[in-house]
């Protein structure tokens, strides 16, 4: 059960509700929110009789939640959440495309990509400065230097920036430079990192873990929300299966399932989802057709020179084709790009 307090409820009002819940034999957890404070009721095995709580001053409503994820679930909030990044809305009418290289490699590469992404009408640039690589000998990213280059690309183009964070130190650094923090698949269940980004006020792009169920993804989002940051964009990026013709198996059915279970927006990553550039465009089109709120795509001016994920990166001319395809499908599903 969640007890939602009215806006402006005082510490003492909250304390009184907590005391009443504890007298009933349950424990409480105050869940901070930017809009409203909620009190989670823990320890009940069956439905709690909430009639007394509902009558208490400053209680807005009591919500009976049956799912293990509470704040990010539809039971808690029936209308879709729209995540705002400057004047961009994710989860609204418009489909959002995020594009850019896997990693920031050098000044020329990121500025050139930013320009072509901007010219294609894309509002958000991606680019990793901290790369979690399978091999310790692979390119690990430029670190803070990469963040500075992303900031320069932002200044030159006006694009919003998303970059991956991998630990506390990179969160503290990246939050000074970028607009959205990405939690990568490998860190989806790094609970201390989830709490850390939950304590920032930047939107979080949370990617599904390599072998995570949808409930596990939603529980990871719950970690972020329970720290007070509700600005979460979920991302389906393919999961590990026995299929060996693609890098991962892009689970497009996750999109309608997540729309049913959660109010958060869900976007799809057809680049990591398939692992090969020639499978990216059809998968992106399918993602829009099935109801995704956007896509995140890897683009590189010269994929053959890329320091990471060149095989799945689109060349500029292919990226233009992707944009045309996405626009066509968006129209069919009554959305705009
Ligand atoms: C990435 O976006 O470059 C990335 C590493 O993605 P994932 O965490 O989904 O593998
Ligand atoms: Mn990549």
mmCIF file of C-alpha atoms and ligand atoms in Angstrom:
data_model
loop_
_atom_site.group_PDB
_atom_site.id
_atom_site.type_symbol
_atom_site.label_atom_id
_atom_site.label_comp_id
_atom_site.label_asym_id
_atom_site.label_seq_id
_atom_site.Cartn_x
_atom_site.Cartn_y
_atom_site.Cartn_z
ATOM 1 C CA UNK A 1 0.000 0.000 0.000
ATOM 2 C CA UNK A 2 1.096 3.544 -0.675
ATOM 3 C CA UNK A 3 -0.185 6.531 1.233
ATOM 4 C CA UNK A 4 0.140 9.615 -0.921
ATOM 5 C CA UNK A 5 0.370 12.863 1.032
ATOM 6 C CA UNK A 6 -1.020 16.178 -0.184
ATOM 7 C CA UNK A 7 1.457 18.672 -1.587
ATOM 8 C CA UNK A 8 2.964 20.640 1.294
ATOM 9 C CA UNK A 9 2.243 18.041 3.992
ATOM 10 C CA UNK A 10 4.450 18.808 7.013
ATOM 11 C CA UNK A 11 6.941 16.499 8.723
ATOM 12 C CA UNK A 12 4.529 16.174 11.610
ATOM 13 C CA UNK A 13 1.618 15.159 9.314
ATOM 14 C CA UNK A 14 3.857 12.497 7.784
ATOM 15 C CA UNK A 15 5.004 11.368 11.227
ATOM 16 C CA UNK A 16 1.402 10.919 12.390
ATOM 17 C CA UNK A 17 0.561 8.733 9.395
ATOM 18 C CA UNK A 18 3.690 6.647 9.986
ATOM 19 C CA UNK A 19 2.761 6.164 13.653
ATOM 20 C CA UNK A 20 -0.740 5.027 12.711
ATOM 21 C CA UNK A 21 0.656 2.491 10.229
ATOM 22 C CA UNK A 22 3.172 1.193 12.794
ATOM 23 C CA UNK A 23 0.371 0.757 15.351
ATOM 24 C CA UNK A 24 -1.241 -1.582 12.810
ATOM 25 C CA UNK A 25 1.923 -3.708 12.924
ATOM 26 C CA UNK A 26 3.541 -2.680 9.634
ATOM 27 C CA UNK A 27 6.727 -0.834 8.819
ATOM 28 C CA UNK A 28 6.939 2.337 6.735
ATOM 29 C CA UNK A 29 9.252 3.875 4.194
ATOM 30 C CA UNK A 30 8.958 7.519 3.262
ATOM 31 C CA UNK A 31 9.377 7.860 -0.510
ATOM 32 C CA UNK A 32 10.441 11.348 -1.495
ATOM 33 C CA UNK A 33 9.102 12.736 -4.748
ATOM 34 C CA UNK A 34 9.506 15.943 -6.638
ATOM 35 C CA UNK A 35 5.700 16.439 -6.787
ATOM 36 C CA UNK A 36 4.456 14.617 -3.706
ATOM 37 C CA UNK A 37 5.648 12.490 -0.814
ATOM 38 C CA UNK A 38 4.366 8.957 -0.451
ATOM 39 C CA UNK A 39 4.625 6.573 2.473
ATOM 40 C CA UNK A 40 5.158 2.968 1.505
ATOM 41 C CA UNK A 41 3.614 0.362 3.807
ATOM 42 C CA UNK A 42 5.737 -2.747 4.128
ATOM 43 C CA UNK A 43 5.283 -6.099 5.814
ATOM 44 C CA UNK A 44 1.653 -6.813 4.928
ATOM 45 C CA UNK A 45 0.799 -10.205 3.476
ATOM 46 C CA UNK A 46 -2.801 -9.322 2.616
ATOM 47 C CA UNK A 47 -4.676 -6.139 1.742
ATOM 48 C CA UNK A 48 -4.356 -3.541 4.519
ATOM 49 C CA UNK A 49 -7.533 -1.983 5.935
ATOM 50 C CA UNK A 50 -6.826 1.622 5.048
ATOM 51 C CA UNK A 51 -10.082 3.266 6.175
ATOM 52 C CA UNK A 52 -8.526 5.094 9.177
ATOM 53 C CA UNK A 53 -5.494 6.252 7.217
ATOM 54 C CA UNK A 54 -7.659 7.675 4.429
ATOM 55 C CA UNK A 55 -9.366 9.961 6.948
ATOM 56 C CA UNK A 56 -6.161 11.460 8.314
ATOM 57 C CA UNK A 57 -5.381 15.121 7.540
ATOM 58 C CA UNK A 58 -3.070 15.818 4.608
ATOM 59 C CA UNK A 59 -3.556 12.307 3.153
ATOM 60 C CA UNK A 60 -4.406 12.715 -0.533
ATOM 61 C CA UNK A 61 -5.104 9.077 -1.373
ATOM 62 C CA UNK A 62 -4.307 5.499 -0.488
ATOM 63 C CA UNK A 63 -3.281 3.175 -3.297
ATOM 64 C CA UNK A 64 -3.329 -0.587 -2.901
ATOM 65 C CA UNK A 65 -0.388 -1.919 -4.901
ATOM 66 C CA UNK A 66 -0.153 -5.618 -5.579
ATOM 67 C CA UNK A 67 3.052 -5.552 -7.664
ATOM 68 C CA UNK A 68 6.569 -5.534 -6.149
ATOM 69 C CA UNK A 69 7.380 -2.367 -8.100
ATOM 70 C CA UNK A 70 5.263 0.399 -6.726
ATOM 71 C CA UNK A 71 6.240 3.905 -7.829
ATOM 72 C CA UNK A 72 6.951 2.933 -11.434
ATOM 73 C CA UNK A 73 3.845 0.770 -11.828
ATOM 74 C CA UNK A 74 0.565 1.613 -13.555
ATOM 75 C CA UNK A 75 -1.325 0.808 -10.346
ATOM 76 C CA UNK A 76 0.310 3.832 -8.756
ATOM 77 C CA UNK A 77 -0.047 6.176 -11.738
ATOM 78 C CA UNK A 78 -2.401 5.355 -14.568
ATOM 79 C CA UNK A 79 -1.431 8.122 -16.990
ATOM 80 C CA UNK A 80 1.789 7.943 -19.031
ATOM 81 C CA UNK A 81 4.773 9.801 -17.606
ATOM 82 C CA UNK A 82 6.400 12.355 -19.836
ATOM 83 C CA UNK A 83 10.082 12.928 -19.179
ATOM 84 C CA UNK A 84 11.204 16.449 -20.008
ATOM 85 C CA UNK A 85 14.706 17.282 -21.163
ATOM 86 C CA UNK A 86 14.916 21.029 -21.782
ATOM 87 C CA UNK A 87 12.037 21.462 -24.269
ATOM 88 C CA UNK A 88 12.059 17.812 -25.445
ATOM 89 C CA UNK A 89 9.327 15.465 -24.224
ATOM 90 C CA UNK A 90 9.942 11.714 -24.042
ATOM 91 C CA UNK A 91 6.830 9.571 -23.674
ATOM 92 C CA UNK A 92 4.460 12.086 -25.241
ATOM 93 C CA UNK A 93 2.965 12.238 -28.728
ATOM 94 C CA UNK A 94 6.314 12.573 -30.445
ATOM 95 C CA UNK A 95 8.714 9.735 -31.100
ATOM 96 C CA UNK A 96 12.208 10.666 -29.933
ATOM 97 C CA UNK A 97 15.316 9.603 -31.804
ATOM 98 C CA UNK A 98 18.627 9.580 -29.935
ATOM 99 C CA UNK A 99 21.666 9.072 -32.152
ATOM 100 C CA UNK A 100 25.434 9.263 -32.068
ATOM 101 C CA UNK A 101 28.540 7.143 -31.845
ATOM 102 C CA UNK A 102 29.014 4.317 -29.379
ATOM 103 C CA UNK A 103 31.977 6.200 -27.890
ATOM 104 C CA UNK A 104 33.384 9.705 -28.060
ATOM 105 C CA UNK A 105 36.718 9.093 -29.800
ATOM 106 C CA UNK A 106 38.101 12.519 -30.644
ATOM 107 C CA UNK A 107 36.961 16.098 -31.251
ATOM 108 C CA UNK A 108 36.542 15.808 -35.005
ATOM 109 C CA UNK A 109 34.518 12.575 -34.768
ATOM 110 C CA UNK A 110 32.031 13.812 -32.163
ATOM 111 C CA UNK A 111 31.548 17.270 -33.704
ATOM 112 C CA UNK A 112 31.057 15.809 -37.167
ATOM 113 C CA UNK A 113 28.532 13.272 -35.863
ATOM 114 C CA UNK A 114 26.715 15.914 -33.800
ATOM 115 C CA UNK A 115 26.332 18.045 -36.915
ATOM 116 C CA UNK A 116 24.935 15.253 -39.050
ATOM 117 C CA UNK A 117 22.598 14.129 -36.278
ATOM 118 C CA UNK A 118 21.366 17.703 -35.882
ATOM 119 C CA UNK A 119 20.821 18.065 -39.637
ATOM 120 C CA UNK A 120 18.695 14.902 -39.597
ATOM 121 C CA UNK A 121 16.366 16.633 -37.113
ATOM 122 C CA UNK A 122 17.359 14.522 -34.101
ATOM 123 C CA UNK A 123 17.105 16.288 -30.706
ATOM 124 C CA UNK A 124 19.468 14.165 -28.558
ATOM 125 C CA UNK A 125 23.096 13.120 -29.138
ATOM 126 C CA UNK A 126 24.502 9.958 -27.562
ATOM 127 C CA UNK A 127 28.186 9.232 -26.968
ATOM 128 C CA UNK A 128 30.036 7.220 -24.329
ATOM 129 C CA UNK A 129 32.887 8.749 -22.358
ATOM 130 C CA UNK A 130 33.070 5.810 -19.951
ATOM 131 C CA UNK A 131 32.820 2.504 -21.796
ATOM 132 C CA UNK A 132 32.162 -0.744 -19.914
ATOM 133 C CA UNK A 133 33.969 -3.165 -22.266
ATOM 134 C CA UNK A 134 34.076 -6.938 -22.153
ATOM 135 C CA UNK A 135 37.866 -6.850 -22.467
ATOM 136 C CA UNK A 136 40.059 -4.656 -20.239
ATOM 137 C CA UNK A 137 42.318 -4.175 -23.279
ATOM 138 C CA UNK A 138 39.573 -2.576 -25.411
ATOM 139 C CA UNK A 139 39.103 1.199 -25.662
ATOM 140 C CA UNK A 140 37.681 2.332 -22.314
ATOM 141 C CA UNK A 141 36.538 5.819 -23.332
ATOM 142 C CA UNK A 142 38.096 9.259 -22.954
ATOM 143 C CA UNK A 143 36.650 9.923 -19.480
ATOM 144 C CA UNK A 144 36.289 13.582 -18.535
ATOM 145 C CA UNK A 145 37.935 14.658 -21.785
ATOM 146 C CA UNK A 146 35.058 12.907 -23.597
ATOM 147 C CA UNK A 147 32.517 14.762 -21.433
ATOM 148 C CA UNK A 148 34.145 18.067 -22.362
ATOM 149 C CA UNK A 149 33.885 17.189 -26.049
ATOM 150 C CA UNK A 150 30.193 16.303 -25.583
ATOM 151 C CA UNK A 151 29.664 19.673 -23.888
ATOM 152 C CA UNK A 152 31.342 21.363 -26.837
ATOM 153 C CA UNK A 153 29.073 19.458 -29.266
ATOM 154 C CA UNK A 154 26.079 20.593 -27.221
ATOM 155 C CA UNK A 155 27.228 24.195 -27.272
ATOM 156 C CA UNK A 156 27.777 24.124 -31.046
ATOM 157 C CA UNK A 157 24.515 22.348 -31.987
ATOM 158 C CA UNK A 158 22.068 22.866 -29.114
ATOM 159 C CA UNK A 159 21.525 19.078 -28.952
ATOM 160 C CA UNK A 160 20.753 17.522 -25.574
ATOM 161 C CA UNK A 161 23.346 14.930 -24.514
ATOM 162 C CA UNK A 162 23.071 11.437 -23.050
ATOM 163 C CA UNK A 163 26.120 9.578 -21.765
ATOM 164 C CA UNK A 164 26.697 6.413 -19.772
ATOM 165 C CA UNK A 165 27.858 6.455 -16.162
ATOM 166 C CA UNK A 166 29.514 3.450 -14.571
ATOM 167 C CA UNK A 167 30.308 4.418 -10.988
ATOM 168 C CA UNK A 168 29.929 7.189 -8.384
ATOM 169 C CA UNK A 169 32.885 9.126 -9.728
ATOM 170 C CA UNK A 170 31.587 9.167 -13.317
ATOM 171 C CA UNK A 171 28.121 10.253 -12.095
ATOM 172 C CA UNK A 172 29.641 13.219 -10.230
ATOM 173 C CA UNK A 173 31.614 14.170 -13.330
ATOM 174 C CA UNK A 174 28.966 13.584 -15.993
ATOM 175 C CA UNK A 175 26.164 15.447 -14.194
ATOM 176 C CA UNK A 176 28.110 18.677 -14.710
ATOM 177 C CA UNK A 177 28.195 18.258 -18.495
ATOM 178 C CA UNK A 178 25.211 16.298 -19.810
ATOM 179 C CA UNK A 179 21.380 16.249 -19.814
ATOM 180 C CA UNK A 180 20.606 12.540 -19.362
ATOM 181 C CA UNK A 181 22.591 9.856 -17.513
ATOM 182 C CA UNK A 182 22.576 6.360 -18.999
ATOM 183 C CA UNK A 183 22.779 3.183 -16.918
ATOM 184 C CA UNK A 184 24.065 0.477 -19.215
ATOM 185 C CA UNK A 185 22.862 -3.112 -19.450
ATOM 186 C CA UNK A 186 25.819 -4.380 -17.429
ATOM 187 C CA UNK A 187 24.969 -2.086 -14.534
ATOM 188 C CA UNK A 188 21.203 -2.525 -14.472
ATOM 189 C CA UNK A 189 21.444 -4.323 -11.142
ATOM 190 C CA UNK A 190 24.275 -2.253 -9.697
ATOM 191 C CA UNK A 191 22.017 -1.155 -6.866
ATOM 192 C CA UNK A 192 24.396 1.357 -5.296
ATOM 193 C CA UNK A 193 24.784 3.050 -8.705
ATOM 194 C CA UNK A 194 20.984 3.082 -9.139
ATOM 195 C CA UNK A 195 20.668 4.801 -5.756
ATOM 196 C CA UNK A 196 23.376 7.266 -6.714
ATOM 197 C CA UNK A 197 21.594 8.373 -9.913
ATOM 198 C CA UNK A 198 18.312 8.356 -7.983
ATOM 199 C CA UNK A 199 19.800 11.179 -5.972
ATOM 200 C CA UNK A 200 20.471 13.374 -8.987
ATOM 201 C CA UNK A 201 17.835 15.504 -10.668
ATOM 202 C CA UNK A 202 18.784 14.465 -14.206
ATOM 203 C CA UNK A 203 16.633 12.092 -16.288
ATOM 204 C CA UNK A 204 17.975 8.519 -16.317
ATOM 205 C CA UNK A 205 18.052 6.253 -19.365
ATOM 206 C CA UNK A 206 17.910 2.751 -17.863
ATOM 207 C CA UNK A 207 18.837 -0.094 -20.185
ATOM 208 C CA UNK A 208 17.583 -3.634 -19.669
ATOM 209 C CA UNK A 209 20.206 -6.046 -18.367
ATOM 210 C CA UNK A 210 21.610 -8.755 -20.631
ATOM 211 C CA UNK A 211 19.531 -11.445 -18.987
ATOM 212 C CA UNK A 212 17.049 -9.403 -17.008
ATOM 213 C CA UNK A 213 13.330 -10.074 -16.919
ATOM 214 C CA UNK A 214 10.942 -7.176 -17.363
ATOM 215 C CA UNK A 215 10.076 -7.264 -13.664
ATOM 216 C CA UNK A 216 13.795 -7.038 -12.818
ATOM 217 C CA UNK A 217 14.065 -4.005 -15.113
ATOM 218 C CA UNK A 218 11.101 -2.390 -13.367
ATOM 219 C CA UNK A 219 12.591 -3.183 -9.943
ATOM 220 C CA UNK A 220 15.816 -1.469 -11.063
ATOM 221 C CA UNK A 221 13.731 1.570 -12.042
ATOM 222 C CA UNK A 222 12.027 1.362 -8.640
ATOM 223 C CA UNK A 223 15.468 1.737 -6.967
ATOM 224 C CA UNK A 224 15.956 5.036 -8.816
ATOM 225 C CA UNK A 225 12.418 6.287 -8.158
ATOM 226 C CA UNK A 226 12.519 5.336 -4.484
ATOM 227 C CA UNK A 227 15.421 7.764 -4.022
ATOM 228 C CA UNK A 228 13.243 10.582 -5.345
ATOM 229 C CA UNK A 229 14.140 10.695 -9.047
ATOM 230 C CA UNK A 230 11.089 9.712 -11.086
ATOM 231 C CA UNK A 231 12.505 10.851 -14.425
ATOM 232 C CA UNK A 232 13.289 7.457 -15.876
ATOM 233 C CA UNK A 233 13.287 6.317 -19.503
ATOM 234 C CA UNK A 234 13.391 2.541 -19.938
ATOM 235 C CA UNK A 235 15.272 0.959 -22.832
ATOM 236 C CA UNK A 236 14.949 -2.478 -24.452
ATOM 237 C CA UNK A 237 18.366 -3.300 -25.934
ATOM 238 C CA UNK A 238 18.209 -7.028 -26.571
ATOM 239 C CA UNK A 239 18.708 -9.970 -24.259
ATOM 240 C CA UNK A 240 20.935 -13.049 -24.280
ATOM 241 C CA UNK A 241 19.307 -16.115 -25.822
ATOM 242 C CA UNK A 242 20.450 -19.179 -27.775
ATOM 243 C CA UNK A 243 19.954 -17.285 -31.057
ATOM 244 C CA UNK A 244 23.340 -16.771 -32.690
ATOM 245 C CA UNK A 245 22.608 -14.822 -35.864
ATOM 246 C CA UNK A 246 22.294 -11.565 -33.942
ATOM 247 C CA UNK A 247 24.420 -10.108 -31.117
ATOM 248 C CA UNK A 248 21.375 -10.156 -28.822
ATOM 249 C CA UNK A 249 17.710 -11.021 -29.258
ATOM 250 C CA UNK A 250 15.760 -7.790 -29.498
ATOM 251 C CA UNK A 251 12.691 -8.413 -27.364
ATOM 252 C CA UNK A 252 10.207 -6.102 -29.034
ATOM 253 C CA UNK A 253 7.331 -7.677 -27.125
ATOM 254 C CA UNK A 254 8.799 -5.955 -24.057
ATOM 255 C CA UNK A 255 7.383 -2.670 -25.394
ATOM 256 C CA UNK A 256 3.648 -3.433 -25.034
ATOM 257 C CA UNK A 257 4.312 -5.372 -21.823
ATOM 258 C CA UNK A 258 6.075 -2.384 -20.271
ATOM 259 C CA UNK A 259 3.351 -0.020 -21.447
ATOM 260 C CA UNK A 260 0.882 -2.247 -19.645
ATOM 261 C CA UNK A 261 2.857 -2.582 -16.400
ATOM 262 C CA UNK A 262 4.466 0.838 -16.085
ATOM 263 C CA UNK A 263 3.720 4.500 -16.772
ATOM 264 C CA UNK A 264 7.351 5.163 -17.760
ATOM 265 C CA UNK A 265 8.355 5.687 -21.403
ATOM 266 C CA UNK A 266 10.132 2.849 -23.188
ATOM 267 C CA UNK A 267 12.560 3.252 -26.077
ATOM 268 C CA UNK A 268 14.363 0.607 -28.153
ATOM 269 C CA UNK A 269 18.051 0.239 -29.067
ATOM 270 C CA UNK A 270 18.169 -1.643 -32.394
ATOM 271 C CA UNK A 271 21.983 -1.230 -32.589
ATOM 272 C CA UNK A 272 22.920 -3.308 -29.532
ATOM 273 C CA UNK A 273 19.736 -5.321 -30.018
ATOM 274 C CA UNK A 274 20.940 -6.776 -33.316
ATOM 275 C CA UNK A 275 24.679 -6.013 -33.451
ATOM 276 C CA UNK A 276 24.847 -5.480 -37.222
ATOM 277 C CA UNK A 277 24.211 -2.297 -39.172
ATOM 278 C CA UNK A 278 22.106 -3.998 -41.851
ATOM 279 C CA UNK A 279 19.587 -5.179 -39.249
ATOM 280 C CA UNK A 280 19.246 -1.840 -37.537
ATOM 281 C CA UNK A 281 16.818 -0.065 -39.894
ATOM 282 C CA UNK A 282 14.162 -2.839 -40.065
ATOM 283 C CA UNK A 283 14.368 -3.315 -36.291
ATOM 284 C CA UNK A 284 14.018 0.416 -35.679
ATOM 285 C CA UNK A 285 10.934 0.511 -37.909
ATOM 286 C CA UNK A 286 9.453 -2.480 -36.039
ATOM 287 C CA UNK A 287 10.124 -0.771 -32.698
ATOM 288 C CA UNK A 288 8.098 2.266 -33.748
ATOM 289 C CA UNK A 289 5.348 0.045 -35.161
ATOM 290 C CA UNK A 290 4.998 -1.841 -31.874
ATOM 291 C CA UNK A 291 4.635 1.360 -29.864
ATOM 292 C CA UNK A 292 8.080 2.393 -28.623
ATOM 293 C CA UNK A 293 8.380 6.022 -27.493
ATOM 294 C CA UNK A 294 11.672 6.361 -29.313
ATOM 295 C CA UNK A 295 14.871 4.706 -30.445
ATOM 296 C CA UNK A 296 18.562 5.082 -29.619
ATOM 297 C CA UNK A 297 20.827 4.372 -32.571
ATOM 298 C CA UNK A 298 24.586 4.236 -33.099
ATOM 299 C CA UNK A 299 25.854 6.384 -35.977
ATOM 300 C CA UNK A 300 29.487 6.966 -36.982
ATOM 301 C CA UNK A 301 30.899 9.102 -39.817
ATOM 302 C CA UNK A 302 33.335 6.261 -40.648
ATOM 303 C CA UNK A 303 32.198 3.020 -38.944
ATOM 304 C CA UNK A 304 35.240 1.126 -40.260
ATOM 305 C CA UNK A 305 37.454 3.352 -38.087
ATOM 306 C CA UNK A 306 35.253 3.188 -34.954
ATOM 307 C CA UNK A 307 36.980 2.256 -31.681
ATOM 308 C CA UNK A 308 33.869 0.396 -30.520
ATOM 309 C CA UNK A 309 30.731 -1.085 -32.110
ATOM 310 C CA UNK A 310 31.629 -0.094 -35.690
ATOM 311 C CA UNK A 311 29.902 -3.204 -37.074
ATOM 312 C CA UNK A 312 26.523 -2.056 -35.781
ATOM 313 C CA UNK A 313 26.986 1.672 -36.480
ATOM 314 C CA UNK A 314 25.145 3.300 -39.379
ATOM 315 C CA UNK A 315 26.975 5.436 -41.919
ATOM 316 C CA UNK A 316 25.522 8.948 -42.348
ATOM 317 C CA UNK A 317 23.689 8.028 -45.565
ATOM 318 C CA UNK A 318 22.136 4.929 -43.963
ATOM 319 C CA UNK A 319 21.098 7.011 -40.988
ATOM 320 C CA UNK A 320 19.157 9.292 -43.340
ATOM 321 C CA UNK A 321 17.312 6.231 -44.663
ATOM 322 C CA UNK A 322 16.544 5.178 -41.092
ATOM 323 C CA UNK A 323 15.035 8.593 -40.355
ATOM 324 C CA UNK A 324 12.835 8.392 -43.462
ATOM 325 C CA UNK A 325 11.634 4.886 -42.515
ATOM 326 C CA UNK A 326 10.928 5.890 -38.940
ATOM 327 C CA UNK A 327 8.904 8.904 -40.091
ATOM 328 C CA UNK A 328 6.808 6.724 -42.404
ATOM 329 C CA UNK A 329 5.999 4.177 -39.689
ATOM 330 C CA UNK A 330 5.342 6.923 -37.127
ATOM 331 C CA UNK A 331 2.647 8.323 -39.372
ATOM 332 C CA UNK A 332 0.953 4.945 -39.574
ATOM 333 C CA UNK A 333 0.778 4.694 -35.751
ATOM 334 C CA UNK A 334 -0.454 8.299 -35.510
ATOM 335 C CA UNK A 335 2.730 9.701 -34.072
ATOM 336 C CA UNK A 336 5.166 12.327 -35.117
ATOM 337 C CA UNK A 337 8.988 12.328 -35.124
HETATM 338 C C1 LIG B 1 25.995 1.591 -25.259
HETATM 339 O O1 LIG B 1 24.921 2.216 -25.265
HETATM 340 O O2 LIG B 1 26.985 1.914 -25.940
HETATM 341 C C2 LIG B 1 26.071 0.351 -24.451
HETATM 342 C C3 LIG B 1 27.215 -0.088 -23.985
HETATM 343 O O3 LIG B 1 24.871 -0.236 -24.317
HETATM 344 P P1 LIG B 1 24.443 -1.521 -23.442
HETATM 345 O O4 LIG B 1 24.665 -1.117 -22.025
HETATM 346 O O5 LIG B 1 22.989 -1.682 -23.799
HETATM 347 O O6 LIG B 1 25.287 -2.669 -23.887
HETATM 348 MN MN1 LIG B 2 27.834 0.596 -28.196
#
